Tab-separated table of C-alpha atoms and ligand atoms in Angstrom:
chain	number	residue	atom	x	y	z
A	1	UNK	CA	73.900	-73.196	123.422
A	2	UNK	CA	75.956	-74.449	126.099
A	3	UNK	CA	79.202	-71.897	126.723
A	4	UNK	CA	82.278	-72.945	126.026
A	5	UNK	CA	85.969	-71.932	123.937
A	6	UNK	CA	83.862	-71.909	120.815
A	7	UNK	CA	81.262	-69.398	122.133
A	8	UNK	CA	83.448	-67.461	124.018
A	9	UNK	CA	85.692	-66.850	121.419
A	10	UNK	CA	82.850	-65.562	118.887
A	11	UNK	CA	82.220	-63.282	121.880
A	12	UNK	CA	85.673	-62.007	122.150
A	13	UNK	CA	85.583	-61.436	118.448
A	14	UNK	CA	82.574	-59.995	118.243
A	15	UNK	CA	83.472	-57.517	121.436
A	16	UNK	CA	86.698	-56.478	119.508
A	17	UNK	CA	85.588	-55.564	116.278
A	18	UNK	CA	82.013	-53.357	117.832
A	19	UNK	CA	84.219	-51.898	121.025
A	20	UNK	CA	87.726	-51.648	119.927
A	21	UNK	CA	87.922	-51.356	116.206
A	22	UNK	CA	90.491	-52.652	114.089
A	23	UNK	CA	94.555	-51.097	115.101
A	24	UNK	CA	96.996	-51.339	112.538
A	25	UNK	CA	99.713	-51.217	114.863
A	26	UNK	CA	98.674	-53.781	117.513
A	27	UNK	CA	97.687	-56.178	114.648
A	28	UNK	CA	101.153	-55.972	112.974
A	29	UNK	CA	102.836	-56.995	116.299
A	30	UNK	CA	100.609	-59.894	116.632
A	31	UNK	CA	101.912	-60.947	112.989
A	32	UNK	CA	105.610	-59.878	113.550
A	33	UNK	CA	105.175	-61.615	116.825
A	34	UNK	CA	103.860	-64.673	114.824
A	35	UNK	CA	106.006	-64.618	112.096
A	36	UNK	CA	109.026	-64.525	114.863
A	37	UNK	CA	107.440	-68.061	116.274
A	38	UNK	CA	106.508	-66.636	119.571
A	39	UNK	CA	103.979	-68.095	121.504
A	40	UNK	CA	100.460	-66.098	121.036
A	41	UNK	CA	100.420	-66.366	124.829
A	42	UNK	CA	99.439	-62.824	125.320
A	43	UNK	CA	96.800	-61.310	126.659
A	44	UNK	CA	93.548	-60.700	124.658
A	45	UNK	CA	92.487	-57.270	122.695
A	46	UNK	CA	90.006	-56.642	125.085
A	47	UNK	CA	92.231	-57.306	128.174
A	48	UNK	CA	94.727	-55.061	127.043
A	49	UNK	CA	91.790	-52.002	126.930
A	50	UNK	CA	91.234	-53.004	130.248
A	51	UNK	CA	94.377	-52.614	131.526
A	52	UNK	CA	94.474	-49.278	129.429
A	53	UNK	CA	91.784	-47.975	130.699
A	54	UNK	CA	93.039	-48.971	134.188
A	55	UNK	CA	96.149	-47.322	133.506
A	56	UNK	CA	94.217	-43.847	132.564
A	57	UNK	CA	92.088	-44.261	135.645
A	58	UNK	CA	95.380	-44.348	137.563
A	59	UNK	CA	96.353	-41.306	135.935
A	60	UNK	CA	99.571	-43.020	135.293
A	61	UNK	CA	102.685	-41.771	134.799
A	62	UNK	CA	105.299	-44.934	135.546
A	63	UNK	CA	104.408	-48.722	134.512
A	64	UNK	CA	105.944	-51.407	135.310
A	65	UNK	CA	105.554	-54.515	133.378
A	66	UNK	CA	106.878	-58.053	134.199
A	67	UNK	CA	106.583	-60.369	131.383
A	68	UNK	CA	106.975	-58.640	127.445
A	69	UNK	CA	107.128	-61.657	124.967
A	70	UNK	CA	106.385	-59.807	122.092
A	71	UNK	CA	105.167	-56.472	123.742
A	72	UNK	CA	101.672	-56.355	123.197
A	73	UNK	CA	100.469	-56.019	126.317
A	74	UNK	CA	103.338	-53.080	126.564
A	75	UNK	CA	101.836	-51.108	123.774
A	76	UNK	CA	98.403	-50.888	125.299
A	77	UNK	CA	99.614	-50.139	128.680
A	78	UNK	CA	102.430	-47.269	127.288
A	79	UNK	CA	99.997	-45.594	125.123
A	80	UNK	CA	98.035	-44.688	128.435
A	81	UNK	CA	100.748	-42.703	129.622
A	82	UNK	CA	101.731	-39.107	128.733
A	83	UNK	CA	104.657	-38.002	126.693
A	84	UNK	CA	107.131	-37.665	129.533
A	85	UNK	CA	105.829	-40.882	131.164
A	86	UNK	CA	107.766	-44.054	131.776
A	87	UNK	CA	107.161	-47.947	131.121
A	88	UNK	CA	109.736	-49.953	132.381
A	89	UNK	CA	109.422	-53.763	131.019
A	90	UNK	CA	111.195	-56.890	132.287
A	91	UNK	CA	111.713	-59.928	129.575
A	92	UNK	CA	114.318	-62.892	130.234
A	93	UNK	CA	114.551	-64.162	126.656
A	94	UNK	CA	116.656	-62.162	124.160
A	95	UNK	CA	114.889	-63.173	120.693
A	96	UNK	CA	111.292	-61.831	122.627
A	97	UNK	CA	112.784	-58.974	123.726
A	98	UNK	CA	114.348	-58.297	120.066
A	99	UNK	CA	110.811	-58.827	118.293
A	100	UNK	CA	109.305	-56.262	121.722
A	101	UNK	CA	111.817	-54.115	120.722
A	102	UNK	CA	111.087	-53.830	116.904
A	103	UNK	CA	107.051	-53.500	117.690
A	104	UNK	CA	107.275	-51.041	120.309
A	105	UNK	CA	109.488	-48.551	117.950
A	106	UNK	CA	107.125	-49.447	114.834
A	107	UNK	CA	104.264	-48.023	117.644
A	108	UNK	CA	106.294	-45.113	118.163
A	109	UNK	CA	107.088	-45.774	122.339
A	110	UNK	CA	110.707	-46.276	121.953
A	111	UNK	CA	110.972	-43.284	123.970
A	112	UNK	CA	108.568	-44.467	126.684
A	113	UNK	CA	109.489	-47.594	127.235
A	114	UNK	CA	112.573	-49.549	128.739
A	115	UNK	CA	112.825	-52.972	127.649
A	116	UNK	CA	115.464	-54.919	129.689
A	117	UNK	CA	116.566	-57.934	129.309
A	118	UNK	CA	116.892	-60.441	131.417
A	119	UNK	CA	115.667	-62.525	134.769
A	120	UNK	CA	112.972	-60.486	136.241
A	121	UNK	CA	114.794	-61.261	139.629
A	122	UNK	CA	117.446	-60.083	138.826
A	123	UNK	CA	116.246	-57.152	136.822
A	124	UNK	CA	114.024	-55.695	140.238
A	125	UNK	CA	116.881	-54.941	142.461
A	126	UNK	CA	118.385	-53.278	139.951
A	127	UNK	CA	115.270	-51.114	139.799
A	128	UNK	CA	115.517	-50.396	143.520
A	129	UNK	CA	118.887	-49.902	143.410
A	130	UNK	CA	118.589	-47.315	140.136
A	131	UNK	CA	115.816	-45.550	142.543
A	132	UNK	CA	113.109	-46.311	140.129
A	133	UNK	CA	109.744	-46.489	141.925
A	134	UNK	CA	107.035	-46.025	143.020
A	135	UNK	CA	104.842	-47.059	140.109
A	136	UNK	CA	101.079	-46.010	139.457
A	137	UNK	CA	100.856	-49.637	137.818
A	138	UNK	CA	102.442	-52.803	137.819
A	139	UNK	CA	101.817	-55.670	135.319
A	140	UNK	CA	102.686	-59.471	136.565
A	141	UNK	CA	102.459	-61.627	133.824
A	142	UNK	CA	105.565	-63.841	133.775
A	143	UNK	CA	106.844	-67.214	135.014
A	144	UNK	CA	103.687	-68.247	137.062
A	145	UNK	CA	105.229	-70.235	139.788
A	146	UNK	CA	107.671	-67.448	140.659
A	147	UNK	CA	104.160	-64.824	140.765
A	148	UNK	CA	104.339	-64.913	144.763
A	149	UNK	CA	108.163	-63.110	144.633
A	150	UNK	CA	107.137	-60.715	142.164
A	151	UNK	CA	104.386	-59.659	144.332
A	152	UNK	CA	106.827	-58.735	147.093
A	153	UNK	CA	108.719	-56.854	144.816
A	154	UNK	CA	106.032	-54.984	143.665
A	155	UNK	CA	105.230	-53.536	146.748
A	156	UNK	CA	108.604	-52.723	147.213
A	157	UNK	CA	108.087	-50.581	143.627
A	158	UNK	CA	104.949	-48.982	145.031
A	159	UNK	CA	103.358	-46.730	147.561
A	160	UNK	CA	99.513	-45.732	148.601
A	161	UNK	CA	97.769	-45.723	145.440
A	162	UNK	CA	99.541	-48.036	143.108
A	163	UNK	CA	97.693	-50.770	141.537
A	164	UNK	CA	98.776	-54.345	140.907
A	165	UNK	CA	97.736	-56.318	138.432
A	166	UNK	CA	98.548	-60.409	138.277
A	167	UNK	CA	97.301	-62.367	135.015
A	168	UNK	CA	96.439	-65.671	135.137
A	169	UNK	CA	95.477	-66.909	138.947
A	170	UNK	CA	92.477	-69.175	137.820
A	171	UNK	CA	94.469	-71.625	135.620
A	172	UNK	CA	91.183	-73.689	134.310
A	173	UNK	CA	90.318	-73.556	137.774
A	174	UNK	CA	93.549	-75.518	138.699
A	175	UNK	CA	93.653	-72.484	141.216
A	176	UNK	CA	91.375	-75.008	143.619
A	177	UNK	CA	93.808	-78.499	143.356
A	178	UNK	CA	95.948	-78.129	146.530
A	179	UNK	CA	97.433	-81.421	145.316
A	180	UNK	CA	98.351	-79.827	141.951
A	181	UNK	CA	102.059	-80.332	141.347
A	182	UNK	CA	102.094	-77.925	138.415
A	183	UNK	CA	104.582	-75.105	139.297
A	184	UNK	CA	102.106	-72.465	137.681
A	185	UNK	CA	99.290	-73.497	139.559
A	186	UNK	CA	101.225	-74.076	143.357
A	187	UNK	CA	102.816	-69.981	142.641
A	188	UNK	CA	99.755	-69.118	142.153
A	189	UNK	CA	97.963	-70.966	145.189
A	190	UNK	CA	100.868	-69.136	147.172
A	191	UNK	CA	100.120	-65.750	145.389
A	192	UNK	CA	96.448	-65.544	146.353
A	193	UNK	CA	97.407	-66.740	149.673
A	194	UNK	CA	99.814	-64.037	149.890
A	195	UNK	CA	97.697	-61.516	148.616
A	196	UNK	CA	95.386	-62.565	150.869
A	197	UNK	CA	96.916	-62.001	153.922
A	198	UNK	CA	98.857	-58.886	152.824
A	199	UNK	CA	97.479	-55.838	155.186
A	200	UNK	CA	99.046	-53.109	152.893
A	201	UNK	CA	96.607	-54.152	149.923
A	202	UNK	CA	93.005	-54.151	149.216
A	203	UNK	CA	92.675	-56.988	146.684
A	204	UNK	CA	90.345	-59.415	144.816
A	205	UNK	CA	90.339	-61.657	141.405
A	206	UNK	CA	87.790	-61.629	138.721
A	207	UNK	CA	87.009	-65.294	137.184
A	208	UNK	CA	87.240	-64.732	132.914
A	209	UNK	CA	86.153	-66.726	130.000
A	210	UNK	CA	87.601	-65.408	126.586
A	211	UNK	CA	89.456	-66.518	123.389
A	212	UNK	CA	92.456	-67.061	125.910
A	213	UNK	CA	90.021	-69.868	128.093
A	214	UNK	CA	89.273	-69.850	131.116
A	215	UNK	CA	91.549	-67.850	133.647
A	216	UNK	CA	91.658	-64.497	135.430
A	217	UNK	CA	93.102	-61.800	137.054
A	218	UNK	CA	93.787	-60.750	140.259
A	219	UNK	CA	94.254	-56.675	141.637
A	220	UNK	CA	95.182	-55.169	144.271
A	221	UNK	CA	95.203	-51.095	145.618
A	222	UNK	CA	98.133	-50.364	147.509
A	223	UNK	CA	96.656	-48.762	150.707
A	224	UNK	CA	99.243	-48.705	153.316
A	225	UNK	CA	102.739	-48.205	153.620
A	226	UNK	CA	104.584	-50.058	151.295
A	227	UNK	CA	108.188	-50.899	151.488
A	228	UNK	CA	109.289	-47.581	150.174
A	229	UNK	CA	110.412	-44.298	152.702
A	230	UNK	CA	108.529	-41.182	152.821
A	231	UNK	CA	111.300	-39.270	151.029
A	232	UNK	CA	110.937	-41.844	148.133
A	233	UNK	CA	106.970	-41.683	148.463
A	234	UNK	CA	107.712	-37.646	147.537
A	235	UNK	CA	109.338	-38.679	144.251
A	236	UNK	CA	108.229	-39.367	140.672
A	237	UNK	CA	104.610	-40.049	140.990
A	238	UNK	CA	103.338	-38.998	144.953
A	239	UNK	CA	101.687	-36.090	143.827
A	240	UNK	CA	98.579	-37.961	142.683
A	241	UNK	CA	99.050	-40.418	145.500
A	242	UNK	CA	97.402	-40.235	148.885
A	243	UNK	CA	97.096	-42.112	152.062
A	244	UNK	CA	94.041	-44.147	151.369
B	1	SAM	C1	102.503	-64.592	129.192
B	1	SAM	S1	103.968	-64.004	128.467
B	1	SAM	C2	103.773	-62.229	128.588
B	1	SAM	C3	102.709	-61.722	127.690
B	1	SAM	C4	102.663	-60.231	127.583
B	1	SAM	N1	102.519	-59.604	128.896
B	1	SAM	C5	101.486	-59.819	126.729
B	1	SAM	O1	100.349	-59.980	127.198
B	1	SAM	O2	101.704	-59.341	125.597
B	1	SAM	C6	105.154	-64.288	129.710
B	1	SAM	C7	106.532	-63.760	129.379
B	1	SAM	O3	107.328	-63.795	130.557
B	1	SAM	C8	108.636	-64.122	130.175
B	1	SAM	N2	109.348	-64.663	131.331
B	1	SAM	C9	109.325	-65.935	131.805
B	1	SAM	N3	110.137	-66.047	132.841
B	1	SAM	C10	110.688	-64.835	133.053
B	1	SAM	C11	111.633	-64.338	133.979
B	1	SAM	N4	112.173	-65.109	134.913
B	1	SAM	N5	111.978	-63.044	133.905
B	1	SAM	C12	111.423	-62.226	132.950
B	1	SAM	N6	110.540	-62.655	132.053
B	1	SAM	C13	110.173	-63.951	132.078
B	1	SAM	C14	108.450	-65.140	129.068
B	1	SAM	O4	109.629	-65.261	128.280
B	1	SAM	C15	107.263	-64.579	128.319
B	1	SAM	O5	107.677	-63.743	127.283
């Protein structure tokens, strides 16, 4: 059988129900997220172990997540953190962030997590300015074409050690059309060219096929300085963090 959405679809399906099992919780905001009229533009079942699991290899103790719709991916990545840990999330439409809100309390993170509301870019100085940072992870999975400015912000947010994840460089392998005049696809042509020349980060992108297409991620370890001083490096999280 030749691959393709069909096939990798029944793989997805078939990967979720042996490796993940079924999740009462995550299912019902995938329905409430439905029955809302959101767009099932989030990120796969398996994806969101991934980023889980990346999350508990980080240790984690502060997320931040650009891009909520209707929290999904926020649920997978909070429940990897501790009690006394933080998720801060970043969504610019109010009726998304209302339905986020409502899923992440029926998943019991309402304590965890801080949903705010608004444009991301406008939402990350505030973060500096509140002294949040640096974060173990950070989540970019928001406006595409604007992908290359949330980078910089990121590493603003981070230090040695922190781990940035983008969603959704490959684009059906748009990523490759430098004559593309798809926003999406020129922020993210920028993005990996940013990434790519970025010193402070040791990066790469993994190609996927899943129920979600074809796409894939991009991540990058912090490994220098980043924009943050050495009395903030101190702060919430620099115990577990190192110069790598
Ligand atoms: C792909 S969806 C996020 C999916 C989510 N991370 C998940 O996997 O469950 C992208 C989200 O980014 C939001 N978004 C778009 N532009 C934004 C902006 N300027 N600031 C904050 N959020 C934005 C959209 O409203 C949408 O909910």
């Amino acid at each position: 059988m030749n691959p393709g959405q069909t096939q990798w679809s029944a793989i997805d399906e078939f990967l979720s129900g042996s490796l993940l099992g079924s999740d009462p919780v995550l299912d019902g905001a995938l329905e409430a997220s439905a029955a809302a009229g959101l767009p099932s533009i989030q990120i796969t079942p398996c994806q969101g172990k991934l980023l889980q699991i990346l999350a508990q290899l980080q240790g984690a103790r502060s997320i931040l997540e650009i891009g909520t719709l209707g929290g999904y991916s926020t649920i997978w990545l909070a429940r990897a953190l501790p009690p006394s840990g933080r998720l801060i999330t970043l969504e610019v439409n109010q009726q998304y962030a209302k339905v986020a809100a409502a899923n992440i309390s029926r998943a019991n993170l309402s304590s965890i997590v801080d949903l705010r509301v608004g444009p991301a870019l406008e939402s990350l100085p505030s973060l500096v300015a509140e002294g949040h940072g640096p974060f173990d992870l950070i989540f970019i999975d928001a406006d595409k074409e604007t992908t290359p400015d949330y980078f910089l912000w990121a590493l603003k947010l981070s230090c040695a050690g922190s781990l940035i994840i983008v969603d959704n460089v490959i684009r059906k392998g748009a990523l490759l059309d430098d004559k593309s005049t798809d926003p999406a696809v020129r922020g993210m042509r920028r993005f990996i060219q940013l990434l790519g020349d970025e010193h402070r980060v040791r990066a790469t992108a993994i190609q996927t096929v899943g129920a979600k297409g074809y796409d894939g991620f991009a991540i990058a370890l912090v490994i220098g300085d980043a924009d943050l001083t050495n009395e903030k490096r101190t702060g919430m999280s620099a115990d577990r963090h190192r110069d790598l």
